XYZ file of C-alpha atoms in Angstrom:
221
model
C -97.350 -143.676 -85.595
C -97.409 -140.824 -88.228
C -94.812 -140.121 -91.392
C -92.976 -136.728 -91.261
C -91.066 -135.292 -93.935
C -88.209 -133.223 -92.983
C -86.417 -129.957 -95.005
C -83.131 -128.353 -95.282
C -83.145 -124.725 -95.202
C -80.737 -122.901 -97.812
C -80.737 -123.835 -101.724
C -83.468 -126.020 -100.990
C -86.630 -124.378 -99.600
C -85.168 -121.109 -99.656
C -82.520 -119.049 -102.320
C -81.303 -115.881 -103.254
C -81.216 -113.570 -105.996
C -77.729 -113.696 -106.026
C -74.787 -115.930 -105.135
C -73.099 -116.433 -101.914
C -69.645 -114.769 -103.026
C -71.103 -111.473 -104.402
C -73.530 -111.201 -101.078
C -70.361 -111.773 -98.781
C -68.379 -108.667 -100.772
C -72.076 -106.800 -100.411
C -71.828 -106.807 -96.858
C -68.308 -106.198 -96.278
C -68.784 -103.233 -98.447
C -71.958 -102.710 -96.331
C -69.862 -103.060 -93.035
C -66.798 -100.909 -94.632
C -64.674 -103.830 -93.687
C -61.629 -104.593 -96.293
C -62.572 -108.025 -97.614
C -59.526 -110.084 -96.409
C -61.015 -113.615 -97.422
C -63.197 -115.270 -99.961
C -65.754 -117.795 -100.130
C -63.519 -120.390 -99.160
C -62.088 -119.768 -96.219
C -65.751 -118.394 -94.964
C -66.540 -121.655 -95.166
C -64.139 -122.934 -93.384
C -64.443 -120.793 -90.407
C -68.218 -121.452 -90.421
C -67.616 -125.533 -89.949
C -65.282 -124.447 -87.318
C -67.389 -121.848 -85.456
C -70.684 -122.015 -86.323
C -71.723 -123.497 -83.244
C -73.659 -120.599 -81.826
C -76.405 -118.409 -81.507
C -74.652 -115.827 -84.095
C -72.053 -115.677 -87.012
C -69.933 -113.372 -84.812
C -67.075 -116.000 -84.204
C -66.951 -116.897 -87.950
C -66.015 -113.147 -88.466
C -64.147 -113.237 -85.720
C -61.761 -115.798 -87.223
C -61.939 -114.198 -90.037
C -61.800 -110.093 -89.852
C -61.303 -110.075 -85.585
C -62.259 -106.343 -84.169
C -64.546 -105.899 -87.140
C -66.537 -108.822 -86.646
C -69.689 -107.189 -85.229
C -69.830 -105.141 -88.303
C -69.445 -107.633 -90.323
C -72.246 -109.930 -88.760
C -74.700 -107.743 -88.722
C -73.943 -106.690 -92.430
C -74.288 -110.294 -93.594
C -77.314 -111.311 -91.923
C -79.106 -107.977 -93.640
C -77.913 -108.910 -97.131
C -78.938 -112.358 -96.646
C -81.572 -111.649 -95.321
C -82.962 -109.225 -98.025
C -81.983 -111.358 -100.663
C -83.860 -114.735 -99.322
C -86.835 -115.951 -101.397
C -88.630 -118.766 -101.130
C -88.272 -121.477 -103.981
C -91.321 -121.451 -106.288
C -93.515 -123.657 -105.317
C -92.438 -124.244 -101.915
C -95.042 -122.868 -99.847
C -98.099 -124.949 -101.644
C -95.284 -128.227 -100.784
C -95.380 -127.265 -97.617
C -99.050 -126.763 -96.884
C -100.121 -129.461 -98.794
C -97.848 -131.919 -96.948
C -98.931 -130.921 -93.176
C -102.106 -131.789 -94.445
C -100.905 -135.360 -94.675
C -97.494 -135.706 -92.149
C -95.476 -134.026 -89.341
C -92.970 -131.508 -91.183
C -90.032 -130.159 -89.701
C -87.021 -128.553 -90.533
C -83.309 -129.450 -89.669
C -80.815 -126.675 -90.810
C -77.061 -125.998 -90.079
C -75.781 -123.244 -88.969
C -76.142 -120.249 -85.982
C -79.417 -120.396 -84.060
C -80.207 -116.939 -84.518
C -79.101 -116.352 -88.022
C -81.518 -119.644 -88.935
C -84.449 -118.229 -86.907
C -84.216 -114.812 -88.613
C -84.139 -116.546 -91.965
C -87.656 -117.939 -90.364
C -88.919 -114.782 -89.843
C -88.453 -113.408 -92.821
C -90.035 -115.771 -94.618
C -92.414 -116.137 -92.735
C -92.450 -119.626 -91.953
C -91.917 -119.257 -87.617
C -95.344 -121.816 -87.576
C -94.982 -123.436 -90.878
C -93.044 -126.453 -89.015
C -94.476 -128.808 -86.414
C -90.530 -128.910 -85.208
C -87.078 -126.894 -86.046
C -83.893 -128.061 -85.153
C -80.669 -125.655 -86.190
C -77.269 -127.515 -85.589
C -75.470 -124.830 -84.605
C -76.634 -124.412 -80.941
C -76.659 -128.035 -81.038
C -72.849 -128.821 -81.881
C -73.563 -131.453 -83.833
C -73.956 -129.774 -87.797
C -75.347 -132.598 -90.643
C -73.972 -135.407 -91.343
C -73.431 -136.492 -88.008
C -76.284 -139.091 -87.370
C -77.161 -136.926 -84.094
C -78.182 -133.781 -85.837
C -81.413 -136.230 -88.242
C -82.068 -138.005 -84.483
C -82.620 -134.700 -82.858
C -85.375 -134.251 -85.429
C -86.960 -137.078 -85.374
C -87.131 -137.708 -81.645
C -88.771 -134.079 -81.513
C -91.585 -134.974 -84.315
C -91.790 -138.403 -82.391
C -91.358 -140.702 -85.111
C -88.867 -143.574 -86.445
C -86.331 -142.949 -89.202
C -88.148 -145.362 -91.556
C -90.937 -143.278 -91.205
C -89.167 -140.306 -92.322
C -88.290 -138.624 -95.654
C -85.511 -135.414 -95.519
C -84.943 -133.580 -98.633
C -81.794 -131.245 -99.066
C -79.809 -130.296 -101.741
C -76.348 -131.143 -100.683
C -75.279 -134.915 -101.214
C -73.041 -135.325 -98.163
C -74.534 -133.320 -95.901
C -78.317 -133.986 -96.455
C -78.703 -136.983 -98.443
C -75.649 -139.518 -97.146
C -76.507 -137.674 -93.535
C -79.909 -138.808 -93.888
C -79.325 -141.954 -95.624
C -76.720 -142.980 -92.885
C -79.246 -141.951 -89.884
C -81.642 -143.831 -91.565
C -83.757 -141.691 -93.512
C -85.259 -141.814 -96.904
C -83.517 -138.850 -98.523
C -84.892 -137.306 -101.351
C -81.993 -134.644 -103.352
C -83.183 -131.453 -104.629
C -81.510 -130.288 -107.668
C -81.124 -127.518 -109.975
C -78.617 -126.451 -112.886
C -74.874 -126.388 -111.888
C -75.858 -128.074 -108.491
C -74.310 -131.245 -107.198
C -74.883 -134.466 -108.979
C -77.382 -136.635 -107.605
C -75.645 -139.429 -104.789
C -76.187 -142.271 -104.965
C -78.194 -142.615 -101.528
C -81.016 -140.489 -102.865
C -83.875 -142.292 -103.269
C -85.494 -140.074 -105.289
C -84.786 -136.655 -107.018
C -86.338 -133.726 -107.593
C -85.679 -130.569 -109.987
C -86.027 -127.428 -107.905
C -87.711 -125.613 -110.662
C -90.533 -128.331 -110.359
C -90.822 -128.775 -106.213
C -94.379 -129.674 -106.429
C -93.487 -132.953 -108.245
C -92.088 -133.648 -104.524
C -95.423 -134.597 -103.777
C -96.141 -137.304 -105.877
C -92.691 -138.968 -104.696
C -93.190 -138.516 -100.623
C -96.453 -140.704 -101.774
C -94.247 -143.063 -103.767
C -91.595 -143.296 -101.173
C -94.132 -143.662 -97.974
C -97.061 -146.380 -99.781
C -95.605 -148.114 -102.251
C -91.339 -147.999 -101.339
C -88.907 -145.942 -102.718
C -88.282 -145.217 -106.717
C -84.841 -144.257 -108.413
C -86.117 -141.342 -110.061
């Protein structure tokens, strides 16, 4: 049976130029919408709606009649703004050389797959799962066995790397994953279910721990 090593999405493979907050008051300015909410209760709506192909009932909980405006104003400014993290392509090539890769990501299905496009990356992974068509958004064990059971492989044969501790690495760590946390200044501290860390300004060291983790066991680093 083979190893696969499995990605989050946003603020790990994938950032942008600038933060969440000012991008949300870009698009409502975008959408001429009056910006009635901030970061925060975005947020919360998108745990409690997020379970769809769009971001349209976020906004809907959030702004109501001006919610298609909205959407599509957010998904352009995120979308402009998305880069990948340095480095991340050569990770990603060099490890499908090696291992099944896939990608399990929270949020709307087609927000996520436009994210894809963008990037470029529709074929990069051997198998995508996005949570938010789904219903079942990370940590909840069912989101890492939907991504396993597609790559067709145990957890103990699988690494996920994310940035966020709950979410990705006690998510992982709970479904039986290795997790390896990606971080970066001002990010979360590193959980203590991470197996291993990585800076995000040095991804490609990644690659030396996936062959730590996989050969010789996992390393505290």
């Amino acid at each position: 049976m083979s190893y696969a090593v499995v990605f989050d999405l946003d603020d790990t493979l994938a950032i942008t130029d600038r933060d969440r907050e000012t991008l949300l008051s870009a698009a409502a300015e975008r959408a001429d919408v009056s910006l009635s909410f901030d970061r925060a209760a975005y947020l919360e709506a998108h745990r409690e709606h997020s379970g769809s192909e769009s971001r349209r009932p976020v906004f809907e909980a959030l702004v109501e009649t001006d919610a298609p405006a909205m959407t599509q104003a957010y998904r352009e400014v995120i979308g402009e703004e998305l880069t990948p993290v340095d480095g991340a392509e050569t990770v990603l090539t060099a490890l499908r050389k090696r291992y099944q890769i896939g990608l399990l990501t929270d949020g709307p299905g087609e927000t996520q797959r436009d994210k894809l496009r963008r990037l470029g990356w529709e074929d990069t992974f051997d198998a995508v799962v996005i949570t938010g068509p789904l219903g079942t958004p990370k940590p909840e064990r069912r989101a890492f066995e939907a991504i396993i059971d597609t790559l067709d492989v145990t957890p103990d044969r699988a690494v996920y790397v994310g940035d966020d501790p709950e979410r990705d690495i006690a998510g992982a760590a709970s479904a039986g994953l290795a997790p390896v946390q990606v971080c970066y200044p001002d990010g979360p501290a590193p959980h203590s279910d991470a197996v291993a860390t990585v800076s995000r300004d040095d991804l490609e060291s990644l690659l030396d721990r996936i062959e730590t983790i996989f050969h010789h066991g996992s390393e505290n680093a």
